[in-house]
Coordinates of C-alpha atoms and ligand atoms in Angstrom, one line a residue:
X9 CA 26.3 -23.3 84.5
X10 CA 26.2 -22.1 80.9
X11 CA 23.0 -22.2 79.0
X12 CA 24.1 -24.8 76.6
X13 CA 27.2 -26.3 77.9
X14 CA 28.7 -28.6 75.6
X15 CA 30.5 -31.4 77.7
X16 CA 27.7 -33.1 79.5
X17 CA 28.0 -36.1 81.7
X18 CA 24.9 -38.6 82.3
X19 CA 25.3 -39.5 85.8
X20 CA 23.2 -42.9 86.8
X21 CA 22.8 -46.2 88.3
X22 CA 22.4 -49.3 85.7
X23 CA 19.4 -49.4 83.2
X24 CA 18.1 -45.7 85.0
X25 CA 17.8 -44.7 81.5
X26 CA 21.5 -43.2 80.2
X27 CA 21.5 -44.7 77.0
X28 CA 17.9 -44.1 76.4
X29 CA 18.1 -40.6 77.4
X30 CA 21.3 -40.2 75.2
X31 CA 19.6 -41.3 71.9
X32 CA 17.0 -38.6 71.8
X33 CA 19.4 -35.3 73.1
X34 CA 22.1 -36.5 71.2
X35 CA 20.0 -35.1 68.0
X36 CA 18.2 -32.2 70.0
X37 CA 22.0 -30.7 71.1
X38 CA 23.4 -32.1 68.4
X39 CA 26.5 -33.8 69.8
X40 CA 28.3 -37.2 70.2
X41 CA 27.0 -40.0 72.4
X42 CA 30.1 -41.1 73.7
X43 CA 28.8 -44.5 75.9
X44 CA 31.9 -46.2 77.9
X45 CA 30.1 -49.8 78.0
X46 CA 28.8 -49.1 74.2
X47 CA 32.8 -48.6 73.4
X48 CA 33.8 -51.9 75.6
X49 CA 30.7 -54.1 73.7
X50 CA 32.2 -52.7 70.3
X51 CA 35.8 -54.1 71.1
X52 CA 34.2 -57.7 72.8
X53 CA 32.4 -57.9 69.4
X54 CA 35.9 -57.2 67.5
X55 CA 37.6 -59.6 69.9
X56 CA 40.0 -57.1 70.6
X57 CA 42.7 -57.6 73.1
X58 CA 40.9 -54.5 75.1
X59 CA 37.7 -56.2 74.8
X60 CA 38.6 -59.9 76.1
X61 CA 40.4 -57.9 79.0
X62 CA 37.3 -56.1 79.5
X63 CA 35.0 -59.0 79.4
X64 CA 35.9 -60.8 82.6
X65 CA 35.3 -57.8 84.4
X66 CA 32.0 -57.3 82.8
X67 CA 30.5 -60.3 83.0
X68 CA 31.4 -60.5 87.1
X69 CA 29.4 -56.9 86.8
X70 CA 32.5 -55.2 88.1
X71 CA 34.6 -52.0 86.9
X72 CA 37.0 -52.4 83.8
X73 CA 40.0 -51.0 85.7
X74 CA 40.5 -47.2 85.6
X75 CA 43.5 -47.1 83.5
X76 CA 42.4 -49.1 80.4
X77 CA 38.8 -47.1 80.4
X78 CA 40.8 -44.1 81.0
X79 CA 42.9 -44.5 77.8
X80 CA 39.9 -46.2 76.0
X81 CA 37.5 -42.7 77.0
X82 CA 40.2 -40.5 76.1
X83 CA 41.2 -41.5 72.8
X84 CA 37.5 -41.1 71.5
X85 CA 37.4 -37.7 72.7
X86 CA 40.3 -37.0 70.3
X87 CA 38.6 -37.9 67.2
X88 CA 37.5 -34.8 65.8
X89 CA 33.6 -34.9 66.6
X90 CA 34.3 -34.4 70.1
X91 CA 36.1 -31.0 69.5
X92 CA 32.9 -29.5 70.2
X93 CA 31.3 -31.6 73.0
X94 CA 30.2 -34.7 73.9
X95 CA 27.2 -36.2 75.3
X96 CA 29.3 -38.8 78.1
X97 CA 27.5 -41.9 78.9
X98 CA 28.6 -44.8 81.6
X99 CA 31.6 -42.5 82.1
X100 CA 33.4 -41.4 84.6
X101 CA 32.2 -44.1 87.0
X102 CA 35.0 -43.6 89.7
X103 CA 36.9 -40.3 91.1
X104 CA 39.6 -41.3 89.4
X105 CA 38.2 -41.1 86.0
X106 CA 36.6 -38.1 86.6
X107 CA 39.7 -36.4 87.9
X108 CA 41.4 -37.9 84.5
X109 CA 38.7 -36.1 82.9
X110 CA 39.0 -33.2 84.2
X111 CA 42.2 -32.2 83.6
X112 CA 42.1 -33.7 79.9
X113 CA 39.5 -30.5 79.2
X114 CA 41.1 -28.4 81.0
X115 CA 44.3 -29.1 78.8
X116 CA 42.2 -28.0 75.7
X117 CA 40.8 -24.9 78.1
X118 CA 37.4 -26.8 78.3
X119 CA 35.4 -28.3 81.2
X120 CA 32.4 -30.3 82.3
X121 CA 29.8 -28.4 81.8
X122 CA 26.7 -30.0 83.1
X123 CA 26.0 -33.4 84.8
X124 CA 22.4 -34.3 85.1
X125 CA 21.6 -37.3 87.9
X126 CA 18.9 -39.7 86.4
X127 CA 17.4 -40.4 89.8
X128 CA 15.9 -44.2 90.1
X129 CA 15.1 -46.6 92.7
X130 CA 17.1 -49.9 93.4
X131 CA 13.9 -51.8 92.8
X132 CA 12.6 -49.8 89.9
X133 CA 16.3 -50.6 88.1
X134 CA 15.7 -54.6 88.2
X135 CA 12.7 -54.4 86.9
X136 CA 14.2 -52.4 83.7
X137 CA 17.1 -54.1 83.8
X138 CA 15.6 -58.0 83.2
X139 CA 13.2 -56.3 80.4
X140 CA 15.9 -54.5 78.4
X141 CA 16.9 -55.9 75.1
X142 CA 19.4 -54.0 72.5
X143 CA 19.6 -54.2 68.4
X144 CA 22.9 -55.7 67.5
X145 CA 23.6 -53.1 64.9
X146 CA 23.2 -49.7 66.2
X147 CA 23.0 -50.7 69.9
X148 CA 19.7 -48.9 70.9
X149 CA 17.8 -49.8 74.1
X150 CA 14.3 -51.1 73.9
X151 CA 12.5 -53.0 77.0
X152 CA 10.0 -55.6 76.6
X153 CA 7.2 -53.8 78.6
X154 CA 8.3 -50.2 78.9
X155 CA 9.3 -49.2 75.5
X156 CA 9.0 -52.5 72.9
X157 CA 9.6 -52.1 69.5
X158 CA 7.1 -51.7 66.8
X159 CA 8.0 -55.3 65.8
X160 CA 9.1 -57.7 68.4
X161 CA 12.6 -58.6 68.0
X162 CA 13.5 -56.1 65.9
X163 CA 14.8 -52.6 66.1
X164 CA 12.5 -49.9 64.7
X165 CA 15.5 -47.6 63.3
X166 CA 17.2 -50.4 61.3
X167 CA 15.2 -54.1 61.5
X168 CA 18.4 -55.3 63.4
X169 CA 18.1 -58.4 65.8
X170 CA 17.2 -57.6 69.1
X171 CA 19.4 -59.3 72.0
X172 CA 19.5 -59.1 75.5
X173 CA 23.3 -58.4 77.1
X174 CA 25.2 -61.1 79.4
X175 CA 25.4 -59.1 82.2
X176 CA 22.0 -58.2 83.0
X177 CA 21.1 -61.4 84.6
X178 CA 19.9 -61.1 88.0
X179 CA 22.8 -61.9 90.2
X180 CA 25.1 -59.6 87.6
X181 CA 22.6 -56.6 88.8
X182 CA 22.8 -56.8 92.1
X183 CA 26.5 -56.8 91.9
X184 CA 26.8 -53.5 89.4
X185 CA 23.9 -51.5 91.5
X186 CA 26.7 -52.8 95.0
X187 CA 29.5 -51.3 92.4
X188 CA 27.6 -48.4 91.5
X189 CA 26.4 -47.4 94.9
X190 CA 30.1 -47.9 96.4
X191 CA 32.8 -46.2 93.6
X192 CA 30.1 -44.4 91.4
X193 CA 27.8 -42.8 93.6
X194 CA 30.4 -40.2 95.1
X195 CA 30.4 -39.0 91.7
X196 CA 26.9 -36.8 92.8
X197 CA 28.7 -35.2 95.6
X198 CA 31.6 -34.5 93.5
X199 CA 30.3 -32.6 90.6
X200 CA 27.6 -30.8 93.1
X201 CA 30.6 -29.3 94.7
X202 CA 31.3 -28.6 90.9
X203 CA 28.7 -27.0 91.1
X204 CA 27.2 -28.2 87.7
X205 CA 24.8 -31.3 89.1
X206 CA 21.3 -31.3 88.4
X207 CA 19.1 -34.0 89.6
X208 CA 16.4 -35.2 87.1
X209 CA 13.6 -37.8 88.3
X210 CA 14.2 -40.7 86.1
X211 CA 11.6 -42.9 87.6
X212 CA 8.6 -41.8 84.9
X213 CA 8.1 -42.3 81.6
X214 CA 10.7 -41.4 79.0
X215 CA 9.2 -38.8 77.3
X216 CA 8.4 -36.9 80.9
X217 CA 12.5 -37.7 81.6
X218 CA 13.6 -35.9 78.2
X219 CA 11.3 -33.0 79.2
X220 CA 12.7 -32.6 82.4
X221 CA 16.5 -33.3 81.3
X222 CA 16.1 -30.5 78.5
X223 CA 14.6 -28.0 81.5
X224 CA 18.1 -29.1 83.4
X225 CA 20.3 -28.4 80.2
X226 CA 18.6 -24.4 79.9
X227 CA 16.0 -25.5 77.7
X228 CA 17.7 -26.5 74.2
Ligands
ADP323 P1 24.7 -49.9 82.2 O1 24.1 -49.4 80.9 O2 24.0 -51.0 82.9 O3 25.0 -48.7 83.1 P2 27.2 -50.0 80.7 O4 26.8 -50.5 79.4 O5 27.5 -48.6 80.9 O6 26.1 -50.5 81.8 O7 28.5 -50.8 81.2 C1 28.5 -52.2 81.1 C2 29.8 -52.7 81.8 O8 31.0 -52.1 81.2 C3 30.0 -52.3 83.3 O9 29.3 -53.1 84.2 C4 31.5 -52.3 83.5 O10 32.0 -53.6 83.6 C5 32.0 -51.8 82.1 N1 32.1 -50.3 82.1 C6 31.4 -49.4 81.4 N2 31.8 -48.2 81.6 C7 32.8 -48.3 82.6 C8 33.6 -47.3 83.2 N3 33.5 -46.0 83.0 N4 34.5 -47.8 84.1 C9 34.7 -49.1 84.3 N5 34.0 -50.0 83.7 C10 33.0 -49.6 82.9
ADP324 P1 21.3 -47.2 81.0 O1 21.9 -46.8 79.7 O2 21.3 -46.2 82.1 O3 21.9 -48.5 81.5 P2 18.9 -47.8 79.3 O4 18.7 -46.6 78.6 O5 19.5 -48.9 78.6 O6 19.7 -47.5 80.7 O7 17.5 -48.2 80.0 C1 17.4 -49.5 80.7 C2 16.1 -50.2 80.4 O8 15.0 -49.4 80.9 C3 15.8 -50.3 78.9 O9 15.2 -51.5 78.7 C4 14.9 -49.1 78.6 O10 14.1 -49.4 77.5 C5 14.1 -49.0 79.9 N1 13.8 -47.6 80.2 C6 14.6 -46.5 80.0 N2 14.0 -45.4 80.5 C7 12.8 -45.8 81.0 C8 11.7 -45.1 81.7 N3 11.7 -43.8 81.9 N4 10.7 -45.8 82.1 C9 10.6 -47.2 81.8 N5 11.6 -47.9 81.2 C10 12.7 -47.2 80.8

């Protein structure tokens, strides 16, 4: 692994912190937080054909299927702010995707260059899960107990409205952590054979995760 490699994947379970992480080392490495579920909320909010495709799969806390997130992923990393790197969040989520990824670096003679594993516990990842709440404007991740905002129901970077998504109701959890566990989890094996997995303990508190994910990305 390179000191400072510039494609980086956030590998996870639901609510283990991705999004969180991805805010703060998206300004220390100074690269594009590319977010898969950010880019399918955008296009439900647009009431784009992709997003009401997307939204039955989402609300049933199942996979949007390969081929649209493929195209969806893939497209962003062609706008010219990705030339560089990206900070990948929520994607790949299946072998497929991350084979699809794969060879779309290699085509511009690039490749993944690190994936850290935000390590949680099933029961730690409800908890977070039924506390989190997100601003409607910029999309950032606050939790009612764990990380409120300065005001309540409002977000400290912009004073948006603070809501909490459709799918992370209870019985929606324990569907995505079945999903996760079942077409995402291979993921760890497959980019430790990669050789560019490193497994950060996500269950402590955020600032002691950031720490630890800079030590995993050589220190930047
Ligand atoms: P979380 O933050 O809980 O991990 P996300 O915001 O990443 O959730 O994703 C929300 C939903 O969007 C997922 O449950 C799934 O329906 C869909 N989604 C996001 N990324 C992908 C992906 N890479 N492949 C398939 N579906 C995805
Ligand atoms: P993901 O993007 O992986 O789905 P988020 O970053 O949205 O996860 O975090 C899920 C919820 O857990 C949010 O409410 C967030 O504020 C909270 N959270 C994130 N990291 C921690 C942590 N280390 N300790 C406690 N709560 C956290």
């Amino acid at each position: 692994m390179s000191a400072k490699p510039r494609y980086i994947i956030l590998l996870g379970p639901p609510a283990s912190g991705k999004g969180t992480q991805a805010a703060r080392l998206r300004e220390i490495l100074g690269l594009p937080h590319v977010a898969s579920g950010d880019l399918f909320r955008e296009n439900l909010k647009n009431e784009t054909p992709l997003g009401r495709r997307a939204k039955e799969y989402m609300d049933r806390g199942e996979l949007v299927p390969d081929d649209v997130t493929i195209a969806m992923v893939m497209e962003r990393l062609s706008q010219p702010d990705c030339a560089g790197g990206a900070l990948l969040d929520g994607f790949p989520r299946t072998i497929a995707q991350a084979q699809a990824l794969d060879r779309a670096l290699a085509e511009r003679g690039q490749q993944v260059g690190a994936v850290p594993y935000i390590a949680v516990p099933d029961d730690v990842l409800v908890e977070r899960v039924s506390g989190r709440r997100l601003c409607r404007l910029c999309g950032a991740s606050y939790h009612v107990r764990f990380n409120p905002p300065q005001q309540p129901g409002r977000c400290d970077h912009d004073g948006g409205k603070l809501y909490q998504r459709d799918d992370d109701l209870p019985e929606t959890v324990r569907t995505r952590l079945q999903v996760y566990w079942e077409q995402t989890s291979p993921l760890i094996d497959y980019y430790r054979q990669q050789g560019v997995l490193v497994t950060v303990n996500g269950d402590q508190s955020i600032d002691a995760v950031t720490t630890d994910l800079r030590e995993a990305l050589g220190r930047p």
